CSV table of C-alpha atoms and ligand atoms in Angstrom, one decimal:
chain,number,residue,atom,x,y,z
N,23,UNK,CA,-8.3,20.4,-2.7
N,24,UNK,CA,-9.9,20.2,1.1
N,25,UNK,CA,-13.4,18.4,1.3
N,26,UNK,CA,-16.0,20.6,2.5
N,27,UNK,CA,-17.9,18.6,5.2
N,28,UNK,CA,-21.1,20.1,4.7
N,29,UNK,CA,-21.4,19.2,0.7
N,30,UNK,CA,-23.8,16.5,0.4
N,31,UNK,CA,-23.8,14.6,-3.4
N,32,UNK,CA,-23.3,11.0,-4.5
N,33,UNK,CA,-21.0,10.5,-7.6
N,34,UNK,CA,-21.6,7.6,-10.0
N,35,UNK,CA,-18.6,5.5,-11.4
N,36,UNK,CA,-19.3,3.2,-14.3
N,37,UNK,CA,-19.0,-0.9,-13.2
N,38,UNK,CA,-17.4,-0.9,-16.7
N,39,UNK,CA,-13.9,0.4,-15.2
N,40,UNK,CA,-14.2,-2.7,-12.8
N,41,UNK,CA,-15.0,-5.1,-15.2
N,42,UNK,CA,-14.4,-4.4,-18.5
N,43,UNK,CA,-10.8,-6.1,-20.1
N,44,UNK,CA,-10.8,-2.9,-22.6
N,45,UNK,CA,-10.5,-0.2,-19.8
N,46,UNK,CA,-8.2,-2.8,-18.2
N,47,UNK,CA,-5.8,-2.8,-21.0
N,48,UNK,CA,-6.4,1.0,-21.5
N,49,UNK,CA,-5.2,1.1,-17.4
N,50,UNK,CA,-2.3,-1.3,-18.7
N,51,UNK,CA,-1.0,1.4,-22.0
N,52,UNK,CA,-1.8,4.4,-20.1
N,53,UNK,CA,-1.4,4.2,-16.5
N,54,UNK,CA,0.7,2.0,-15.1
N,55,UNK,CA,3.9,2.5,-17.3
N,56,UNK,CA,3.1,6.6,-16.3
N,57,UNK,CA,2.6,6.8,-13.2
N,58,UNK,CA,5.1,6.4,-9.3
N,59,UNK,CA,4.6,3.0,-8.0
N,60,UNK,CA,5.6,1.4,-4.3
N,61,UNK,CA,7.8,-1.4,-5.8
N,62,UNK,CA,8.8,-3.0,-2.9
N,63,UNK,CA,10.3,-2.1,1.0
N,64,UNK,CA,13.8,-0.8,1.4
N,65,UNK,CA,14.9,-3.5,3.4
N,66,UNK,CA,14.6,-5.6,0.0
N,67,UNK,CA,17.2,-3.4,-1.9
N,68,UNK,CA,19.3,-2.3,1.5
N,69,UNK,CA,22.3,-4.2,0.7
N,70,UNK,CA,24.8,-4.0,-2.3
N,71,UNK,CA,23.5,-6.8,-4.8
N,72,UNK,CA,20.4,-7.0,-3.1
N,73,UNK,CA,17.6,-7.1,-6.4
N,74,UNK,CA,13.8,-7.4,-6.3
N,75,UNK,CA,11.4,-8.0,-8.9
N,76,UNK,CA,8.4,-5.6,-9.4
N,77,UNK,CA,5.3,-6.9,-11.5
N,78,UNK,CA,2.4,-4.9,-11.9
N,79,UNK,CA,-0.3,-6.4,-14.6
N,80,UNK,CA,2.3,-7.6,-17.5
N,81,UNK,CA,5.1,-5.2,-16.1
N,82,UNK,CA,8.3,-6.2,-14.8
N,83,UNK,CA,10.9,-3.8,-13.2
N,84,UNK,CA,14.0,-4.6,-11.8
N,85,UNK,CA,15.3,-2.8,-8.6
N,86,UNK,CA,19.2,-3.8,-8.3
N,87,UNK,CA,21.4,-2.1,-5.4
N,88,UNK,CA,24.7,-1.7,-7.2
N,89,UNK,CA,28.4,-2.5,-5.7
N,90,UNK,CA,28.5,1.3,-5.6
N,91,UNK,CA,25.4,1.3,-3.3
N,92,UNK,CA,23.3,3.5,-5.6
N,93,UNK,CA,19.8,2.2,-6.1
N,94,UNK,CA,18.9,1.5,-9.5
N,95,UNK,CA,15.7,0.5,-11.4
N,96,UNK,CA,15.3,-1.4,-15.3
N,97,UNK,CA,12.4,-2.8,-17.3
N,98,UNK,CA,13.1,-6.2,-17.0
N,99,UNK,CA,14.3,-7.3,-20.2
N,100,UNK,CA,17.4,-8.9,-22.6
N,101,UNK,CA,17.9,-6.0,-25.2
N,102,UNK,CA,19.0,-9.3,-27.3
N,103,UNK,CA,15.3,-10.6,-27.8
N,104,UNK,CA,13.4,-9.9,-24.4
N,105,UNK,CA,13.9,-12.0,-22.2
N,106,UNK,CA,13.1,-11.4,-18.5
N,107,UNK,CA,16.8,-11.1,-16.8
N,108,UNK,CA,16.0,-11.7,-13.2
N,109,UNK,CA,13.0,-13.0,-11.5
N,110,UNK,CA,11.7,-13.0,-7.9
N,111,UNK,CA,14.0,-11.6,-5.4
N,112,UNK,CA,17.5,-12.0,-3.5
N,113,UNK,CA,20.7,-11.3,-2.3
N,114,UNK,CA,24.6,-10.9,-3.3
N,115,UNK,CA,23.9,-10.6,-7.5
N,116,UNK,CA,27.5,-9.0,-9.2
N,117,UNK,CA,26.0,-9.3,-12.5
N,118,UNK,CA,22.8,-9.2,-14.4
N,119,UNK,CA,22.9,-12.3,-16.9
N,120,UNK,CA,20.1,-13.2,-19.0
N,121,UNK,CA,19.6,-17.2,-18.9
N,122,UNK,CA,18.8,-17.4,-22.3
N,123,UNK,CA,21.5,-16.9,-23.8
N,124,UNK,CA,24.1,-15.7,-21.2
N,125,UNK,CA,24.1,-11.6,-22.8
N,126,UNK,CA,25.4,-9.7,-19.4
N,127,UNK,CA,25.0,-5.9,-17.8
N,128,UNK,CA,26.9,-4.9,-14.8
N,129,UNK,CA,24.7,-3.6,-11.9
N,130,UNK,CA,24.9,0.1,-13.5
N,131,UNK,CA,23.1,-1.6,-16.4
N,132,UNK,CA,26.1,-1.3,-19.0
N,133,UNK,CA,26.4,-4.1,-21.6
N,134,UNK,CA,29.5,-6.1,-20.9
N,135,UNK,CA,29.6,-9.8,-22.7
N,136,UNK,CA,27.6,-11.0,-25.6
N,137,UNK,CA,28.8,-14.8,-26.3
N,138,UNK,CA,29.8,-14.5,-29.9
N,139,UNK,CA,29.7,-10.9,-30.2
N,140,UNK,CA,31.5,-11.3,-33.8
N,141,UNK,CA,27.8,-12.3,-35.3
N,142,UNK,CA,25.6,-9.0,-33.6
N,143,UNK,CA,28.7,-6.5,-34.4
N,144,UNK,CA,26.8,-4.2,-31.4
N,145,UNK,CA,29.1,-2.2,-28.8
N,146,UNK,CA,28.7,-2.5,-25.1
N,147,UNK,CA,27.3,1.5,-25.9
N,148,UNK,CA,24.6,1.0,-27.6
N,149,UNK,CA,22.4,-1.7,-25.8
N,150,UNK,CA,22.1,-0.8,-21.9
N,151,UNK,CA,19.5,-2.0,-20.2
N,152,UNK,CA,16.4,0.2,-20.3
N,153,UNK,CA,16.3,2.5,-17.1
N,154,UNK,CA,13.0,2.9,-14.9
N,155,UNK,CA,13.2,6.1,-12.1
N,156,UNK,CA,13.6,5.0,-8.8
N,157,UNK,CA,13.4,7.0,-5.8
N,158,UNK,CA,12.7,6.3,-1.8
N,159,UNK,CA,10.4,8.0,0.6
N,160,UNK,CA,10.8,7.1,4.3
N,161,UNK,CA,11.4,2.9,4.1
N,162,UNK,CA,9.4,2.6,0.7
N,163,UNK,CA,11.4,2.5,-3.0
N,164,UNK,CA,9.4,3.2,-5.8
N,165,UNK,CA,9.7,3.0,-9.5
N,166,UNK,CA,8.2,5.0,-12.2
N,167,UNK,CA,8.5,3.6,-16.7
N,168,UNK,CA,8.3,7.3,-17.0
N,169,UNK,CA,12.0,9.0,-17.4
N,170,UNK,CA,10.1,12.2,-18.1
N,171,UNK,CA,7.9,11.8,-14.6
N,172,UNK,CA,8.2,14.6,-12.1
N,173,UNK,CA,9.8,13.8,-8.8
N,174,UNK,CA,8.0,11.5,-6.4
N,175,UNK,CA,8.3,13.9,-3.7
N,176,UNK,CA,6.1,16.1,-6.1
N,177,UNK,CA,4.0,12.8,-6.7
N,178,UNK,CA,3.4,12.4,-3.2
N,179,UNK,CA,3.1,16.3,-1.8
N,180,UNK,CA,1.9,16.4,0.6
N,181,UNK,CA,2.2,13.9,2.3
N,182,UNK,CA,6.3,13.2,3.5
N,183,UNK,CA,5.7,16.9,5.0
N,184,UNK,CA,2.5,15.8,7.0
N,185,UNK,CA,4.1,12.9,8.2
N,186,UNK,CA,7.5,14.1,9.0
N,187,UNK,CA,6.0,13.9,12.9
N,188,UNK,CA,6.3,10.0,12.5
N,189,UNK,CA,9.9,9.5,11.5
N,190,UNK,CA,9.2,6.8,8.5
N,191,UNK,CA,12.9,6.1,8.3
N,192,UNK,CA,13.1,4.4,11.1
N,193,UNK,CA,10.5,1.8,9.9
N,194,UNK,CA,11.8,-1.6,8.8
N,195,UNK,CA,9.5,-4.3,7.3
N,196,UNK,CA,9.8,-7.0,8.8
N,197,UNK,CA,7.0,-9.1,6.6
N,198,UNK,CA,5.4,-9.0,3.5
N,199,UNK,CA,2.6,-11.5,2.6
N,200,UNK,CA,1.2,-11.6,-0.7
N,201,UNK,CA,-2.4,-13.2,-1.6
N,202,UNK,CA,-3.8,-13.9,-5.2
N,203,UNK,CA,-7.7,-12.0,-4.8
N,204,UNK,CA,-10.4,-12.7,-7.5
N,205,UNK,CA,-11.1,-9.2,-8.1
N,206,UNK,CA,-10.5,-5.9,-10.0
N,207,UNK,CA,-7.8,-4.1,-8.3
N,208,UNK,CA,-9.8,-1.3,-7.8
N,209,UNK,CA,-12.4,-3.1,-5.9
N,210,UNK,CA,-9.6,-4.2,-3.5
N,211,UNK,CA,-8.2,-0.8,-2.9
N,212,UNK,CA,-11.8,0.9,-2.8
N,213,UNK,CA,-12.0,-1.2,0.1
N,214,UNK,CA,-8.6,0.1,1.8
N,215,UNK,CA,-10.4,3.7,0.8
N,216,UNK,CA,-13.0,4.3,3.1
N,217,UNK,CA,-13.9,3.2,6.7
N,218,UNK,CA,-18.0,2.9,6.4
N,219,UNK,CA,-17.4,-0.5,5.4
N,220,UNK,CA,-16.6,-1.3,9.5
N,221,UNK,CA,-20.2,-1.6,11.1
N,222,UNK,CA,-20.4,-4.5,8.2
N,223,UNK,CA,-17.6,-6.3,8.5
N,224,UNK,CA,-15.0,-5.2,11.0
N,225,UNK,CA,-17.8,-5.1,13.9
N,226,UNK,CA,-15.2,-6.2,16.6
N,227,UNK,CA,-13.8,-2.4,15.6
N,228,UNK,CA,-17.0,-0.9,16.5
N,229,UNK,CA,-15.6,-1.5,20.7
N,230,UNK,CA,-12.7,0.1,20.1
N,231,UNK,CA,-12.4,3.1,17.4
N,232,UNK,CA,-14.7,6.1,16.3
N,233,UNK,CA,-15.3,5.0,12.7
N,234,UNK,CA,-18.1,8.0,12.4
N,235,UNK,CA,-16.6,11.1,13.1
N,236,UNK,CA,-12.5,10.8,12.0
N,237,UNK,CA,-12.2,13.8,9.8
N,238,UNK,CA,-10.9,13.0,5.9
N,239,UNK,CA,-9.2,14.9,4.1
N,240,UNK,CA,-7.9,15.0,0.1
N,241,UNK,CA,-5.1,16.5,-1.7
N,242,UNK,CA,-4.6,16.4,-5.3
N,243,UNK,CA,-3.3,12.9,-5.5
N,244,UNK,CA,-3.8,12.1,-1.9
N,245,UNK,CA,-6.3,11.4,1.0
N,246,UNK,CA,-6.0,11.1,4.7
N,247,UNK,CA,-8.2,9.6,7.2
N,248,UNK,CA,-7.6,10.2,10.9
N,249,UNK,CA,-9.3,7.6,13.5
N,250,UNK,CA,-9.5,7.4,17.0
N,251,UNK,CA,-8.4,4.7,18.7
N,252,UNK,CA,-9.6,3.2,22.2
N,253,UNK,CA,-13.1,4.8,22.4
N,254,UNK,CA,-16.5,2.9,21.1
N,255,UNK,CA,-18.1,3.5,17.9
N,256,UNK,CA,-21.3,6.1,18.5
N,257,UNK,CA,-23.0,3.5,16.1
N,258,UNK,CA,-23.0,1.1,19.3
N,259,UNK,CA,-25.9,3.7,20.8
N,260,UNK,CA,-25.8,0.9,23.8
N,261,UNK,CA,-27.7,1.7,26.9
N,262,UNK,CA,-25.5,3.5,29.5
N,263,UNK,CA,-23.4,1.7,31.4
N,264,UNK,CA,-22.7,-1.3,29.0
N,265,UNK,CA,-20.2,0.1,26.6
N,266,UNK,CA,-17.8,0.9,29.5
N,267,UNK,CA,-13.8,0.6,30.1
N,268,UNK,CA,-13.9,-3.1,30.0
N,269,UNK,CA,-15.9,-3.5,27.1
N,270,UNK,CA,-13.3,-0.8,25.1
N,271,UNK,CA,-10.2,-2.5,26.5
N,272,UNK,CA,-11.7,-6.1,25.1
N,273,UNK,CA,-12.5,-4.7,21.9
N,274,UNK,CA,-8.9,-3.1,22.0
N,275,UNK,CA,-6.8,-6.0,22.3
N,276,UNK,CA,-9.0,-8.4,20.6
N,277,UNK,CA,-8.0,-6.0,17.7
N,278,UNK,CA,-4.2,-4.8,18.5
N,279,UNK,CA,-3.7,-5.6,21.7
N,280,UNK,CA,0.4,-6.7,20.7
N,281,UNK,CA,0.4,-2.5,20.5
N,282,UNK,CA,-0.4,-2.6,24.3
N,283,UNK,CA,2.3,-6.0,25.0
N,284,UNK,CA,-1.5,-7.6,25.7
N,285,UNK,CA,-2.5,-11.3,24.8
N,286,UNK,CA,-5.0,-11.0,22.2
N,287,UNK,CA,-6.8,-13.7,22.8
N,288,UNK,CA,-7.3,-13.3,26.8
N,289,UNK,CA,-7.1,-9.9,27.5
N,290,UNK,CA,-8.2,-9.9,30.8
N,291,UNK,CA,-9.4,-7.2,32.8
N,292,UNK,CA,-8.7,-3.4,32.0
N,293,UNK,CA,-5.7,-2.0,33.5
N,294,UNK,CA,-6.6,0.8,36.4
N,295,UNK,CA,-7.2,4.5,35.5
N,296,UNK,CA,-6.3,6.8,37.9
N,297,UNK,CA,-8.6,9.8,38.3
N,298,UNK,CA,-8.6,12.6,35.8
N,299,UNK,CA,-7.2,10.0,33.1
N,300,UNK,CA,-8.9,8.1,30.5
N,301,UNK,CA,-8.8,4.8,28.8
N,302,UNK,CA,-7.1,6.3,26.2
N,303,UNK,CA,-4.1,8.3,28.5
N,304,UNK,CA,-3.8,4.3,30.0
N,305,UNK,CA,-3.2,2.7,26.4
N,306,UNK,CA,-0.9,5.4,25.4
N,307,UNK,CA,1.0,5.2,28.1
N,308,UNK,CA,1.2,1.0,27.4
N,309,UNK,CA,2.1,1.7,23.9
N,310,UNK,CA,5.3,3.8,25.2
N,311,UNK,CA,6.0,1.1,27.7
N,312,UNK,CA,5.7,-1.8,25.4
N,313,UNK,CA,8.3,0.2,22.8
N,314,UNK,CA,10.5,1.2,25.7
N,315,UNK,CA,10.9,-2.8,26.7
N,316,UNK,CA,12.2,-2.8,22.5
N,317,UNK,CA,14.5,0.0,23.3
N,318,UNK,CA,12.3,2.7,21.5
N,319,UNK,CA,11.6,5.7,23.0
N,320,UNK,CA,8.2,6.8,21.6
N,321,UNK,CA,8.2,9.6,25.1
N,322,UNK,CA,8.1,12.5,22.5
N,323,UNK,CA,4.5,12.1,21.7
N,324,UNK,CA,1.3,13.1,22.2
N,325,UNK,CA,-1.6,10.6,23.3
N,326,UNK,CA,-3.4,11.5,19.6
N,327,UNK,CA,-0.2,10.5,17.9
N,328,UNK,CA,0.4,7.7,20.0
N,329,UNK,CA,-3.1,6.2,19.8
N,330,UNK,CA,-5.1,7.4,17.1
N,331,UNK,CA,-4.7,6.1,13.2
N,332,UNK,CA,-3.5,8.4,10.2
N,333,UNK,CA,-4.8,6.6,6.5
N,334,UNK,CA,-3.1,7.5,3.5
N,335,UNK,CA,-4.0,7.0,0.8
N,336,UNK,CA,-1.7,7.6,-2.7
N,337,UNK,CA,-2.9,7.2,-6.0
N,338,UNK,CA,-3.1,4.9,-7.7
N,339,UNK,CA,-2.8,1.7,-5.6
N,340,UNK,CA,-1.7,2.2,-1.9
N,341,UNK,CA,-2.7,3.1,1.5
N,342,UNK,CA,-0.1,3.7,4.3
N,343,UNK,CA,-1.3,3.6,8.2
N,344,UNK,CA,0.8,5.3,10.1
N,345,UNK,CA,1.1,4.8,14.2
N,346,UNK,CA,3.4,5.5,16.5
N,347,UNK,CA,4.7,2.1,16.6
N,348,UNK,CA,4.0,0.4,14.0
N,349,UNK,CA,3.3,1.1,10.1
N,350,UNK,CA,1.6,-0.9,7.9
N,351,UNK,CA,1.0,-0.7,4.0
N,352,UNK,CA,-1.7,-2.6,1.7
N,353,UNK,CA,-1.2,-1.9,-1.9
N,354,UNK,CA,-3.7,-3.2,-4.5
N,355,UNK,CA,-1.6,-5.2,-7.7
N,356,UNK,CA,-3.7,-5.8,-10.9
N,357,UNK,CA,-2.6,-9.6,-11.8
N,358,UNK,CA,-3.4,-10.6,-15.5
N,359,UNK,CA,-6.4,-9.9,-15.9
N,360,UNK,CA,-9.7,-7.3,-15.4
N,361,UNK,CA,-10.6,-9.4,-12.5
N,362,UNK,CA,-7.0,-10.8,-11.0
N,363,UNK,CA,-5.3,-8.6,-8.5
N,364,UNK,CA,-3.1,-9.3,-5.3
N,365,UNK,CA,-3.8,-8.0,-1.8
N,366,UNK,CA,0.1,-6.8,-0.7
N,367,UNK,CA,0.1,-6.6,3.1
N,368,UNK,CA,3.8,-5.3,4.3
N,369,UNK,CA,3.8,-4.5,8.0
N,370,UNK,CA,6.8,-2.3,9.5
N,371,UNK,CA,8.0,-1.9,12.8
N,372,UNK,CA,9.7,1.2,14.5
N,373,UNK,CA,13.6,0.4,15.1
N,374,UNK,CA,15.4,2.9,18.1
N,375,UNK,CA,16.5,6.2,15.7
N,376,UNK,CA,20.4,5.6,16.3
N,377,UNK,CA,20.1,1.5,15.6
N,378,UNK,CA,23.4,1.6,13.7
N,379,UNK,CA,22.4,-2.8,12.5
N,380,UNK,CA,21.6,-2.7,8.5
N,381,UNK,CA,18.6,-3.1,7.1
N,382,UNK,CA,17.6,-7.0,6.0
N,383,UNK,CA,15.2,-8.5,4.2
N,384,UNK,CA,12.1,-9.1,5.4
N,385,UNK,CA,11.7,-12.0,7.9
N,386,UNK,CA,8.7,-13.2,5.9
N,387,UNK,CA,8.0,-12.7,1.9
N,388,UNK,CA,5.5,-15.1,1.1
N,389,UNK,CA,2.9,-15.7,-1.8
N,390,UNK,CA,0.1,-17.4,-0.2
N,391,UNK,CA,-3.2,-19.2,-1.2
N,392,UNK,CA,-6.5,-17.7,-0.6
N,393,UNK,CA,-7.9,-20.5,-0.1
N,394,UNK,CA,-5.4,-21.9,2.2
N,395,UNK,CA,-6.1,-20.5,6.2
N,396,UNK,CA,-6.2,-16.5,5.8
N,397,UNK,CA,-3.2,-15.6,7.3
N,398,UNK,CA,-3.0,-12.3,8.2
N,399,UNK,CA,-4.5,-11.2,11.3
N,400,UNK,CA,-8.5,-10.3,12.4
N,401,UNK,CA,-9.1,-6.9,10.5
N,402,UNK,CA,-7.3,-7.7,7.3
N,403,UNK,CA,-8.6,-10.9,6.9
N,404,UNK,CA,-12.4,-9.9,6.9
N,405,UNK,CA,-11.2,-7.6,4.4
N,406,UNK,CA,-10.0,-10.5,2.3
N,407,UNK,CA,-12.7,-12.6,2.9
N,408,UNK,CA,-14.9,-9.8,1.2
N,409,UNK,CA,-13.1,-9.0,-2.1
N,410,UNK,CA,-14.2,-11.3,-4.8
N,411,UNK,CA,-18.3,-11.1,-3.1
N,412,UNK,CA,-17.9,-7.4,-3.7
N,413,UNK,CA,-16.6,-7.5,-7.1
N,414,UNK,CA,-19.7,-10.6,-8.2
N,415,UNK,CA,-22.3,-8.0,-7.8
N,416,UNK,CA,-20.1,-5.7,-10.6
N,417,UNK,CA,-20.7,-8.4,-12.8
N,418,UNK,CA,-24.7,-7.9,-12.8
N,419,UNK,CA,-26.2,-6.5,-16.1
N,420,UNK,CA,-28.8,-4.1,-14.9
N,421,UNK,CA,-25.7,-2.7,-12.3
N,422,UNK,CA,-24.4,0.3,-14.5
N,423,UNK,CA,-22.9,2.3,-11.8
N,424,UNK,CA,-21.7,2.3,-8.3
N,425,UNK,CA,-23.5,5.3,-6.5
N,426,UNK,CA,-20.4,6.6,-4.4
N,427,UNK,CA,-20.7,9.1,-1.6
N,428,UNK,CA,-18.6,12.5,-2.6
N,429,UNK,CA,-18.3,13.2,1.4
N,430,UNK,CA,-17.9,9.6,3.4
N,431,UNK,CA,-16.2,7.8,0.5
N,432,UNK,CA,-14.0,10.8,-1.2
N,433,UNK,CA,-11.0,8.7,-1.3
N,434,UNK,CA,-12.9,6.8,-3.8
N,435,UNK,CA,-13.9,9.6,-5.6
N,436,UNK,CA,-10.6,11.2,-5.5
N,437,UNK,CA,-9.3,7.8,-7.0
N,438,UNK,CA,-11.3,8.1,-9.9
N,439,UNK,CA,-10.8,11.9,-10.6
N,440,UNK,CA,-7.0,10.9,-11.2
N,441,UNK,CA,-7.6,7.8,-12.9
N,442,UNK,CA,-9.8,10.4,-15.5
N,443,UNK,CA,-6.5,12.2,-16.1
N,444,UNK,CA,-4.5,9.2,-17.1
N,445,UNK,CA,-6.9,6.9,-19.4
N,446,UNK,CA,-8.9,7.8,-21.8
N,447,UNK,CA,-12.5,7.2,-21.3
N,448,UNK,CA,-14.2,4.8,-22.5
N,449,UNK,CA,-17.1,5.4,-25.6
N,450,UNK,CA,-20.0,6.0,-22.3
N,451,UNK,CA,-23.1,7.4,-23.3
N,452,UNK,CA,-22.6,9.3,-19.8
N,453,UNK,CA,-19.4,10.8,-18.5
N,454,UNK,CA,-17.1,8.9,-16.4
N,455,UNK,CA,-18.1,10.6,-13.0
N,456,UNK,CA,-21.3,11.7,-13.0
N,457,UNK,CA,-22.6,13.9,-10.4
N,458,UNK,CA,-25.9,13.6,-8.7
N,459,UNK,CA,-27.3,15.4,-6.3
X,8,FE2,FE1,-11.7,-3.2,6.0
């Protein structure tokens, strides 16, 4: 469906689906092992005994590349009594042996050796390791339990069409950074789902984007925000003359100015427009020269494309920002409990289209401590910062509901509508979306 601007209503979720360990394990039996998941960045699973494990909640799906090169997925356990097979992530694997007791599939997932076969009297038929869908969009592999699941492409329509502009495959993470959050999941995406939240805590943004009027738009499983970059906020409402050039270029680079080959923590004073241009033509026209000194030619587009942002966001768990340069992905991981989830931050980088060098592994795949220094950069860490105060207030008894915008925050909304068709509500007195007006 397309959101119709000029409808004004508030829709009310129940603080129970952020709180409650029932609709948490209801979200565990019903959703998760249903639904297409980003598992992890190609570059993980480029090479031929290249594996990475996937955990969602209590889930745990293995994502082997095979001597054959074919990209396969498995639940993660022994078929003699369950043990997980392989844990973390890595390189050069030619087997998958459980360390329990040493039962072993090939990559393919075919039984091969039981150690004393004699006592189970089971062929290498009849146990293979249990199969999970896998299938890629641009540099992202995901997974889906499901063997009955419709494609991913049809998952994700429409989305690989409207972003076929951007060339995904020639993305290549180069980190991913992984932080333990003290909230519900959903209070961590929410956040990744709506851009109201800037004027209260990214204010630095308010110099450098239009975080008022960038059109939204949702699809059936899908939602896109499109943000100008490079212009002032028209919350700032300063007097004339104060919000100018230099103030936007500050705000810029204090932000992104790596985009712009800028130091982000001097950046000095604006580069000169020449007449007829804009601030906007002069950082475009950086952003091309700063990929060109990388050997990427980025000529073909447009200043929108080259300096404005494009949100997706795809049920249940992920948004994608797509730029000209650079790519980014946050995906929101429920840990083990109602009020445990991880904040997955996996930034890509454009490589030149005919770069014939295989994909690696990412430079940096780290787990780190919340509490340690945040570690990931102005924006995201505010977001961080924010997580578990905004879940606290969840907790409150006389806070039933979240009163949601249908037009500002429809991403939300649009979350919830699909979360209604995988889990079975919950016994409410009211309906799970409630519409006001
Ligand atoms: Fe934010």
């Amino acid at each position: 469906m397309c959101f119709d601007a000029g409808m004004s209503s508030t829709v009310r979720i129940p603080t129970a689906r952020y709180t409650s360990p029932e609709y948490f394990e209801r979200e565990l039996a019903q959703l998760w092992p249903r639904v297409w998941q980003l598992a992890c960045p190609l570059d993980q699973v480029a090479q031929p005994g290249d594996y990475y494990e996937y955990r969602c909640g209590a889930l745990s799906v293995l994502i082997v590349r095979g001597d054959d090169g074919v990209l396969r997925a498995f639940q993660n356990a022994c078929r003699h009594r369950g043990s997980a097979i392989c844990e973390g992530s890595g390189s050069a694997l030619t087997e998958l042996r459980c360390p329990f007791h040493r039962w072993t599939w090939s990559l393919a997932g075919e039984l091969r050796e039981i150690p004393s076969r004699r006592v189970f009297g089971v062929t290498n038929d009849e146990l293979p390791l249990l199969a999970a869908q896998v299938e890629v969009w641009g540099p992202l592999v995901f997974v889906n339990l499901d063997l009955d699941a419709p494609s991913l492409a049809s998952f994700l329509d429409p989305v690989p069409a409207e972003t076929v502009w951007a060339r995904l495959d020639e993305f290549r993470c180069t980190a991913m950074v992984s932080v333990p959050a003290r909230c519900n999941w959903k209070t961590l995406i929410d956040g990744f789902s709506e851009t109201y939240h800037v004027q209260g805590i990214h204010r630095e943004m308010l110099g450098m984007a239009d975080d008022v009027n960038g059109p939204q738009v949702v699809w059936e499983r899908a939602g896109r925000l499109t943000q100008q970059y490079g212009l002032p906020s028209p919350r700032l409402g300063a007097p004339a003359g104060e919000v100018d050039d230099q103030y936007v270029w500050e705000h810029f680079v204090t932000v992104m100015g790596a985009r712009v080959g800028a130091d982000m923590m001097v950046p000095g004073p604006c580069p000169p427009i020449g007449s007829g241009e804009t601030l906007r033509d002069v950082l475009a026209r950086r952003v091309v020269e700063h990929q060109r000194g990388r050997g990427v030619d980025l000529a073909r587009y447009s200043v929108e494309q080259l300096l404005d942002m494009e949100q997706y966001n795809i049920f249940p768990n992920i948004t994608v920002l797509v730029f000209s340069d650079m790519m980014q992905v946050v995906r929101a991981r429920p840990g083990t409990t109602v009020i445990d989830a991880y904040m997955d931050a996996m930034s890509f980088e454009r490589h030149p289209i005919d770069d014939p060098s295989p994909r690696t592994k990412p430079l940096f795949d780290l787990e780190v401590d919340p509490d340690a220094e945040l570690p990931l950069g102005l924006v995201l860490n505010q977001d961080l910062a924010n997580f578990a105060r905004s879940q606290k207030g969840l907790h409150q008894p006389g806070l039933r509901d979240l009163v949601v915008s249908r037009s500002e925050e429809c991403r939300i909304v649009n979350l919830h509508d699909n979360l209604d068709r995988y889990v079975n509500g919950m016994s409410e007195s009211t309906p799970s979306t409630e519409r006001s007006t």
